[in-house]
XYZ file of C-alpha atoms in Angstrom:
522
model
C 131.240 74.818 69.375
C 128.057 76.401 71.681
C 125.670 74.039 72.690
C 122.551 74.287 74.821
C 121.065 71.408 77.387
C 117.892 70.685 78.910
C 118.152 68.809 82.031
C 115.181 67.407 83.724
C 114.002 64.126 86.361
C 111.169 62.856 87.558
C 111.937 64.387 91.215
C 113.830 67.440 89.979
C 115.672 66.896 93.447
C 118.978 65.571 92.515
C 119.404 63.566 89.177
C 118.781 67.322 87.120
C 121.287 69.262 88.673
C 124.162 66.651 88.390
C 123.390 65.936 84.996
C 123.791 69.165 84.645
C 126.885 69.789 86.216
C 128.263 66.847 84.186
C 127.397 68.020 80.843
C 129.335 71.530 82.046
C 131.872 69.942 82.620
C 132.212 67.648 79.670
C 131.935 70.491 77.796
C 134.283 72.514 78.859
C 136.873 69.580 79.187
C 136.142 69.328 75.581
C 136.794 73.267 74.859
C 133.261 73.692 73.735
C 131.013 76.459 75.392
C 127.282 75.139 76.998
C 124.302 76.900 78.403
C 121.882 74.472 80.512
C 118.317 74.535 81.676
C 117.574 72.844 84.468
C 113.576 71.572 84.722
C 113.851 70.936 88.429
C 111.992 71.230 91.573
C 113.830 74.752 92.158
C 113.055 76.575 88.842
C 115.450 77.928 86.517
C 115.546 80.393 84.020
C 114.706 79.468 80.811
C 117.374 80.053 78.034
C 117.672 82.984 75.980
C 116.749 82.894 72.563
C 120.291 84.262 71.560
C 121.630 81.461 73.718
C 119.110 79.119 70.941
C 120.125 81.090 68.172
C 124.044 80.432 68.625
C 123.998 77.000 69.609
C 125.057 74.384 67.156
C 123.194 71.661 68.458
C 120.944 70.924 71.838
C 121.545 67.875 74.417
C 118.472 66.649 76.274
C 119.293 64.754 79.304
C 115.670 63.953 80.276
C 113.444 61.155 82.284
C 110.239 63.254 81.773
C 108.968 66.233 79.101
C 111.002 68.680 78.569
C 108.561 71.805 78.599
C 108.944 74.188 75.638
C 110.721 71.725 73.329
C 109.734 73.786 69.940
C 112.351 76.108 71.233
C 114.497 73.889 69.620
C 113.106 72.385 66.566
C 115.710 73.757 64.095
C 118.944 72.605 65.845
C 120.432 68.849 65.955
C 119.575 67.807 68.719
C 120.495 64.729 70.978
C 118.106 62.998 73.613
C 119.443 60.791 76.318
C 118.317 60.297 80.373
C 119.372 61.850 82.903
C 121.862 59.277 83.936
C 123.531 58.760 80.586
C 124.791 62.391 81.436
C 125.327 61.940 84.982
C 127.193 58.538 83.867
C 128.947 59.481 80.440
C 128.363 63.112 79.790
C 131.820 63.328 78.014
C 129.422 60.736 74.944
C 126.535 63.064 74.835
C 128.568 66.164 74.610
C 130.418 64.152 71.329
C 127.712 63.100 69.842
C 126.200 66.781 69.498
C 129.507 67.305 68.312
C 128.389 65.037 65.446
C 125.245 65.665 64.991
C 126.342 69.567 64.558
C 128.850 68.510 62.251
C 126.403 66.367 60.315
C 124.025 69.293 59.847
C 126.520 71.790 58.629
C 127.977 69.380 55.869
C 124.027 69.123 54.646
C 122.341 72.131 55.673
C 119.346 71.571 52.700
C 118.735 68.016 53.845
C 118.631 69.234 57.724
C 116.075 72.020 57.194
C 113.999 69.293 55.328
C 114.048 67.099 58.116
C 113.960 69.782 60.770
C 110.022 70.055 61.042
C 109.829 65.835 61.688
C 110.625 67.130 65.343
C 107.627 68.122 66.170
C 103.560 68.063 65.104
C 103.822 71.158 63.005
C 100.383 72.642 63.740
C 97.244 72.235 66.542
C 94.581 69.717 65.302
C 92.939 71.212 62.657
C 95.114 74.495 61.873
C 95.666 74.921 58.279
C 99.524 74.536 56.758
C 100.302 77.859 57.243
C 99.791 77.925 61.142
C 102.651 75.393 61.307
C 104.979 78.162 62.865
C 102.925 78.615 65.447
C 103.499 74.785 66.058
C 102.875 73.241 69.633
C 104.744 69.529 69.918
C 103.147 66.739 69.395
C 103.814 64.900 72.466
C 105.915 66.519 75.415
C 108.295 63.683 74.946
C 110.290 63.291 72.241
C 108.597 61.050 69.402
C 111.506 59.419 67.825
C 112.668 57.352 71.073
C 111.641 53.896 71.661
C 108.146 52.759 72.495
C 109.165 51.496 76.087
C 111.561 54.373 76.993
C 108.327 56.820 75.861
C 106.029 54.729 77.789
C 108.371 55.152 81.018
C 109.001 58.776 80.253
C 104.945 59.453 80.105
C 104.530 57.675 83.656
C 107.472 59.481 85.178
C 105.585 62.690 83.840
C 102.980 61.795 86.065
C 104.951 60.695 88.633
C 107.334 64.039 88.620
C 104.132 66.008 88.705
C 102.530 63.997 91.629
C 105.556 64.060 93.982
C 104.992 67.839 95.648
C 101.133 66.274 96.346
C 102.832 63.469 98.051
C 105.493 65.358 100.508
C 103.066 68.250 101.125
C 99.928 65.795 101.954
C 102.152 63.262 103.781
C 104.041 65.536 105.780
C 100.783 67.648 107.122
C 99.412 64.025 108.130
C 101.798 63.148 110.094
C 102.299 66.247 111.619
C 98.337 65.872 112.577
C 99.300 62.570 113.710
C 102.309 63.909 115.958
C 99.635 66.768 117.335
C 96.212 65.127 117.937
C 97.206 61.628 118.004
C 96.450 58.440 115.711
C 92.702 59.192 116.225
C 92.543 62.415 114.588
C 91.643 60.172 111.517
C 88.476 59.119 112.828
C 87.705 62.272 114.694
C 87.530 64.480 111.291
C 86.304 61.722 108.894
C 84.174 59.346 111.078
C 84.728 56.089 112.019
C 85.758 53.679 114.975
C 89.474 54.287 116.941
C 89.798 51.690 120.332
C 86.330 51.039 120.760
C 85.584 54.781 120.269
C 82.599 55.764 117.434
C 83.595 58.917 116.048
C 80.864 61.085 113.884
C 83.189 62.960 112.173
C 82.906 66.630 111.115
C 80.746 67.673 107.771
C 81.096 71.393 108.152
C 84.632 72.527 107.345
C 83.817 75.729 109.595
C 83.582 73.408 112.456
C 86.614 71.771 111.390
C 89.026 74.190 113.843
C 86.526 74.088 116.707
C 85.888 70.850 117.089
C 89.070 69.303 115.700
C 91.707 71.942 116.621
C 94.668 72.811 114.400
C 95.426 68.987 114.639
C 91.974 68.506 112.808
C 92.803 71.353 109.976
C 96.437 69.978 109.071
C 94.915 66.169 108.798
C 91.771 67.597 106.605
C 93.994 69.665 104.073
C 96.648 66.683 104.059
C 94.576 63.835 103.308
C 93.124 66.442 100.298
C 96.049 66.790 98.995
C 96.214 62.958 99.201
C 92.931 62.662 97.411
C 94.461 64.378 94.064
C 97.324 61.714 93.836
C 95.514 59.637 91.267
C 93.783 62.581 89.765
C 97.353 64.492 89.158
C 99.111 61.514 87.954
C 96.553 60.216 85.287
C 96.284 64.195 83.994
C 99.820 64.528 83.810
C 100.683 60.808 82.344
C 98.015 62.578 79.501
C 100.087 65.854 79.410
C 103.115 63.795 79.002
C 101.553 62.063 75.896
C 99.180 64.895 74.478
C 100.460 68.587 75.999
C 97.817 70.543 77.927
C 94.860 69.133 75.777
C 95.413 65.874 77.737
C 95.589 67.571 81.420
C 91.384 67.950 81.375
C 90.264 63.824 80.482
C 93.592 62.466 82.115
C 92.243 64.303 85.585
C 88.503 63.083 84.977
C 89.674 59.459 84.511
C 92.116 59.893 87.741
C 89.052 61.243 89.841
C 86.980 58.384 88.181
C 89.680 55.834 88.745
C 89.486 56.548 92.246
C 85.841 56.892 92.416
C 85.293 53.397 91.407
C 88.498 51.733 93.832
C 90.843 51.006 90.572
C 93.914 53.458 92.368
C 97.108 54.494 91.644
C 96.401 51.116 88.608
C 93.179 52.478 87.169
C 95.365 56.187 87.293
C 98.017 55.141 85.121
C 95.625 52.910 82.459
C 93.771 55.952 82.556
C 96.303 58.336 81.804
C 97.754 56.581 79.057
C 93.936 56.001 77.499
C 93.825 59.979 77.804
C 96.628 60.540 76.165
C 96.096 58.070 73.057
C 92.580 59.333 72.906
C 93.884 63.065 73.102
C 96.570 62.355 70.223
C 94.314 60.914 68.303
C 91.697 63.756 68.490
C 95.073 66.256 67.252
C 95.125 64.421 64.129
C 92.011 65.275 62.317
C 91.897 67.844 60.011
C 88.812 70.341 60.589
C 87.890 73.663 58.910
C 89.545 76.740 60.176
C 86.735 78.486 61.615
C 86.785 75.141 63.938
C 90.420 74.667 64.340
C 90.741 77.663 67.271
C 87.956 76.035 69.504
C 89.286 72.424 68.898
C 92.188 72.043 71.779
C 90.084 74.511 74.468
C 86.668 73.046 74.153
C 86.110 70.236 71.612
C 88.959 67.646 72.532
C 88.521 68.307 76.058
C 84.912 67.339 75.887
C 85.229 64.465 73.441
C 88.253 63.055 75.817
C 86.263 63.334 78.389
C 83.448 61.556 77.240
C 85.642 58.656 75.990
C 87.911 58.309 79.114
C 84.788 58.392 81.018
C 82.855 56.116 78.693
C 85.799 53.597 79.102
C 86.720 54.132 82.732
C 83.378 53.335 84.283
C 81.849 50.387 81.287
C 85.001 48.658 79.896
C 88.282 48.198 82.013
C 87.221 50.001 85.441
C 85.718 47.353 86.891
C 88.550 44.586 86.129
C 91.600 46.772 87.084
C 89.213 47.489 90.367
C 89.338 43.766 90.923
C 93.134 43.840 90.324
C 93.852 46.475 92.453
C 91.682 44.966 95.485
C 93.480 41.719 94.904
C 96.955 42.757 95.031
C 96.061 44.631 98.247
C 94.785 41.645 99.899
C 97.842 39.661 98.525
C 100.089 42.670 100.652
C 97.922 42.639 103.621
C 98.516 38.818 103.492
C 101.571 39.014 103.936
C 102.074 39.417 107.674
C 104.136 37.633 110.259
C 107.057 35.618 108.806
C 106.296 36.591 105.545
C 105.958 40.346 105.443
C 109.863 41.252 105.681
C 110.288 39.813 102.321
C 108.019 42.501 101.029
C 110.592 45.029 102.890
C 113.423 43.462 101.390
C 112.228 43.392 98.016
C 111.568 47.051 98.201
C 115.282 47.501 99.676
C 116.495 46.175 96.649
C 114.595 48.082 94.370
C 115.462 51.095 95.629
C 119.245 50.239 95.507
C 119.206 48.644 92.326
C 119.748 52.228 90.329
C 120.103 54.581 92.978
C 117.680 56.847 92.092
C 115.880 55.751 88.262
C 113.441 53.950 87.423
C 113.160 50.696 89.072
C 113.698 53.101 92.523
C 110.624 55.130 91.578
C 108.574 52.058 91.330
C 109.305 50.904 94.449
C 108.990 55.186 96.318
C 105.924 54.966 94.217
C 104.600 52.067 95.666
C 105.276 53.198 99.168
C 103.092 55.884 98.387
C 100.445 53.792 97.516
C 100.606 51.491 100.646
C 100.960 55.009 102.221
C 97.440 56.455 100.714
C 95.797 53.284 101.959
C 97.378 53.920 105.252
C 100.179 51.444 105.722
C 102.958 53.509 106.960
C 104.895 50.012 107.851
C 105.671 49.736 104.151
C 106.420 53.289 103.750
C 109.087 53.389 106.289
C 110.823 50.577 104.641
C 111.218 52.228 101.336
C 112.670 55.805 103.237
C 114.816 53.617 105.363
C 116.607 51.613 102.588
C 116.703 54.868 100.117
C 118.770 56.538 102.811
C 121.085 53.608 103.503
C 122.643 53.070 99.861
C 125.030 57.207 100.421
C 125.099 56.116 104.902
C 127.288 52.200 103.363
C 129.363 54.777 100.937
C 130.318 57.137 103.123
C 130.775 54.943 105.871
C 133.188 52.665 103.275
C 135.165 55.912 102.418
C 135.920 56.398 106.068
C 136.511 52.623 107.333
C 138.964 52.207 104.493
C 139.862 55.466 102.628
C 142.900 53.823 100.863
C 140.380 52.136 98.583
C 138.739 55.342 97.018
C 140.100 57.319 95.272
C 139.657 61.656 96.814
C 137.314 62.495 94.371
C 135.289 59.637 95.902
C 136.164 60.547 99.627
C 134.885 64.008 98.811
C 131.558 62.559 97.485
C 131.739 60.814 100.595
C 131.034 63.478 102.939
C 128.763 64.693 100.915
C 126.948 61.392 101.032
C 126.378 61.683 105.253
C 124.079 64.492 104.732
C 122.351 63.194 101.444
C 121.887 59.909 103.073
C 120.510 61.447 106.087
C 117.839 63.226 104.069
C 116.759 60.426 102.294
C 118.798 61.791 98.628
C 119.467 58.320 97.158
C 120.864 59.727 94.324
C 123.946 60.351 96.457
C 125.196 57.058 95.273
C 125.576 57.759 92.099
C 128.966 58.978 91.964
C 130.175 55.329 93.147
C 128.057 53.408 91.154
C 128.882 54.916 88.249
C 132.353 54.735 89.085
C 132.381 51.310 89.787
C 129.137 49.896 89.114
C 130.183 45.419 88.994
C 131.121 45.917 92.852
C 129.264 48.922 94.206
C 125.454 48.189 93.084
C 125.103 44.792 94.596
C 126.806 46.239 97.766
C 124.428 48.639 98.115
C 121.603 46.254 97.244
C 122.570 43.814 99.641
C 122.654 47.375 102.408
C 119.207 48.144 101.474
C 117.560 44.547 100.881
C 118.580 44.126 104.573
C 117.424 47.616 105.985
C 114.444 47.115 104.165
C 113.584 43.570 105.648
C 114.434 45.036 109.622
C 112.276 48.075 109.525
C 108.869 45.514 108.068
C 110.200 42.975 110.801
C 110.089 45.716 113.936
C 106.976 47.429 112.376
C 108.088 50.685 112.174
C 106.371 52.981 110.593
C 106.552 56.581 108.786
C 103.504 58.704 107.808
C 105.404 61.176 106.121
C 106.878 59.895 102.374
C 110.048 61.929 102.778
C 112.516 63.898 105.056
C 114.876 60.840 105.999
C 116.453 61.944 109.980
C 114.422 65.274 109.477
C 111.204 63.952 110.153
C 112.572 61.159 112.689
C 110.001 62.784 115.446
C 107.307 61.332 112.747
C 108.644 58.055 112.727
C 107.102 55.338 114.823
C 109.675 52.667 116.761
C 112.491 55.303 115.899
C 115.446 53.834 117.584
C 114.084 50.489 115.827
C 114.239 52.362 112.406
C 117.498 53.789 112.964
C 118.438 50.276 114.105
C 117.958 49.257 110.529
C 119.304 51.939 109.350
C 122.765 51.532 110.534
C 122.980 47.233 110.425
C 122.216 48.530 106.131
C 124.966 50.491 106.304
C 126.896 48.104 107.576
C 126.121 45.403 105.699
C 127.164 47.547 102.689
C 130.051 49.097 103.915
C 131.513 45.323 104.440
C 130.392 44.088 101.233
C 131.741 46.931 99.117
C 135.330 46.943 101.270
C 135.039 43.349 100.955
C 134.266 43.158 97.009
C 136.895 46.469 96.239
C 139.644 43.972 98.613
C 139.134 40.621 96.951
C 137.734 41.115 93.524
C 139.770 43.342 91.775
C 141.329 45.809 94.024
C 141.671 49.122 92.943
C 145.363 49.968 93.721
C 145.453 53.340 91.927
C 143.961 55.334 94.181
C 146.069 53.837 96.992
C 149.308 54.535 95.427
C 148.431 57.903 94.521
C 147.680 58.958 98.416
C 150.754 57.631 99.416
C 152.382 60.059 97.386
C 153.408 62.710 99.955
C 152.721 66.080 98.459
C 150.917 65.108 95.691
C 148.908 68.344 94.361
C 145.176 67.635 94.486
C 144.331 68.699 90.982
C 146.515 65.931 89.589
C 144.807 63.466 91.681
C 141.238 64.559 90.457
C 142.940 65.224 86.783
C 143.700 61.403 87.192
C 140.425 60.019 88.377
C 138.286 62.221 85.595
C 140.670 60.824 82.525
């Protein structure tokens, strides 16, 4: 059979292009042919409508939309993460098998149930503009409520990241130039007994503030439009483009009023439901062609707005402001079980979800200018790949070389903050690897909050070491992680279960590699 894929993650670093390299490879394994589209940070081409035409039935692997879906309305499709491919592509790639079996033994019944896909038509277009059809929502409507619900915030999320590394980085590259009171010298305010006017005039900016000044003024903008990009892209998730517009005005408002990165998801998501709701009514045709350009927009607006600022502003305000306090409370004894909860978040799935809530929340702290908290979350993302390759190397007999090979790999991922470098072990061996790497990161995690040091930019991982404050401290951390979950996993793969496959297939003198990989994949 031909198939096509659509890969896509909330980063579009890592988790895209494995999945897509697994599904290739199931595929093939399986004797089937497969084009794939990768919706990454690096672009791709988009597939050929020949390539759409030919296929029997279409894979999605996807955390977030998947842009251009009505490409594919008339095909059996199957939707599935990103790490059900990376995990078990060899599943997916059967059940399109099925699913293109199913529709050629009932072609009438398929066609009839085709157009359920997607919202045939733009709000308001009469019946026979249904070929023009735009989705309904950017991610797919038949999923669960809660997996929709996390793939409209990872929308946002994948769409806020660039704002993130390019603002962060350009801060603390101010930082590293014009030192910590650059801050204060641009924006105004007090720095070691110092009162600092700051500079209204962006002309004056270079004079007065040097290049130092410039880099710190266009990275804290880019700051400024995290909330604003992730509450108009939470919308787009949910509604397509007509939810970009009042998703943006309630991020902007969101922040205007102190609710953050809180009021920017409830506002995205009020967007959105407002936005889908708007799609629904059925208006004249003469109407129907300003509807999604000028009269949703403004209605969304209104209501977002409306909402924002009378109803639930004000309360998720409160909430935000007392969850900060609760943070900034805890200091002293207390503050490296913040670090260590964070640790283990970002372990826990090496990459998904529960890691983006933690990165995510690093940002936060970040935007509000705790860089202690931000360190901890690079420093025990890059420690989970450091324990495994470390683990392959201390005791190679235990892993398999298809795992030693991902090892090496793992030194530089690991070094450049690429969680997702784990994934190969953990989804090899998931009962004995996760908690290893958990207990790795819980600890690096809890050492960087307990030194206090600290990292203004929110990625980079060794690269941006010159950024870092304490840095032999953080790198300190880094190692006792690794470590700690290079002795757990050697320990767990030695006393609970060991694996003695791989060991008796490297003592085999002469044994070709491709039989040794042919081994591990069945």
């Amino acid at each position: 059979m031909k198939f096509v894929a659509v890969t896509s993650c909330p980063t579009g670093i890592a988790h895209t292009y494995m999945a897509a390299e697994a599904l290739e490879q199931a595929a093939t394994a399986a004797g089937h042919e497969i084009a794939v589209e990768t919706q990454g940070s690096a672009g791709s081409a988009p597939l050929g409508g020949d390539d759409i035409a030919a296929a029997d039935a279409v894979v999605f692997a996807a955390d977030v939309d998947v842009r251009d879906r009505e490409r594919f309305a008339d095909k059996p499709q199957v939707t599935a993460g990103v790490k059900a491919a990376i995990n078990d592509a060899a599943a997916l790639i059967e059940q399109a098998t099925a699913a293109a079996r199913s529709a050629a033994a009932t072609p009438a019944e398929s066609s009839l149930e085709a157009p359920a896909e997607t919202e045939a038509e733009p709000a308001g277009a009469p019946e026979s503009a249904s070929s023009a059809a735009e989705p309904e929502n950017a991610v797919e409507a038949r999923t669960g409520a809660g997996t929709r619900v996390r793939q409209w915030l990872m929308t946002g999320v994948s769409y806020m990241i660039p704002f993130v590394a390019a603002g962060g980085i350009l801060i603390a590259i101010a930082f590293l130039i014009g030192g910590a009171e650059i801050a204060a010298v641009v924006d105004g305010g007090d720095f070691r007994g110092v009162h600092y006017d700051g500079i209204s005039d962006p002309a004056d900016l270079l004079g007065e503030a040097g290049i130092a000044g410039v880099l710190f003024k266009v990275g804290s903008t880019a700051f400024d439009m995290l909330v604003p990009v992730l509450s108009g892209f939470i919308a787009f998730g949910m509604a397509d483009r007509p939810g970009i517009a009042p998703g943006i005005v309630g991020g902007l408002l969101a922040s205007a009023i102190g609710a953050g990165f809180l009021g920017g998801l409830v506002s995205g998501l009020l967007a959105g439901f407002v936005v889908m709701g708007l799609k629904r009514i059925r208006v004249p045709r003469g109407v129907a062609g300003v509807m999604p350009v000028v009269v949703i927009p403004l209605v969304a607006c209104f209501v977002v707005g409306l909402l924002m600022l009378v109803v639930v502003g004000e309360p998720i305000a409160a909430a935000q402001s007392g969850m900060t306090d609760w943070l900034a409370g805890l200091s002293g004894g207390t503050a490296w079980l913040l670090g260590g909860l964070l640790g283990l978040m970002m372990a826990f799935d090496t990459g998904g979800p529960v890691n983006k809530v933690a990165y995510t929340f690093g940002i936060a702290a970040l935007a509000s200018g705790d860089t202690v908290i931000m360190a901890a979350v690079m420093a025990a993302g890059m420690t989970p790949p450091l324990g495994l390759a470390l683990a392959t190397v201390v005791r190679r007999r235990l892993f398999t070389r298809a795992e030693r090979d991902a090892g090496k790999a793992a030194w530089l991922l690991g070094l450049s903050f690429i969680t997702e470098g784990a994934i190969p072990f953990a989804a090899a061996d998931p009962l004995r690897v996760i908690p290893s790497l958990m207990a790795g990161s819980a600890t690096t995690g809890a050492l960087v909050v307990a030194f206090g040091a600290t990292s203004p930019a929110p990625h980079g991982g060794i690269w941006v070491l010159g950024l870092v404050g304490s840095p032999l401290l953080y790198l300190v951390a880094v190692a006792a992680g690794m470590v700690v979950t290079c002795g757990c996993l050697v320990a767990a793969k030695s006393f609970l279960g060991r694996r003695e496959r791989p060991a008796r297939q490297d003592a085999q003198a002469g044994a070709p590699e491709h039989g040794l990989i042919g081994a591990q994949q069945g």
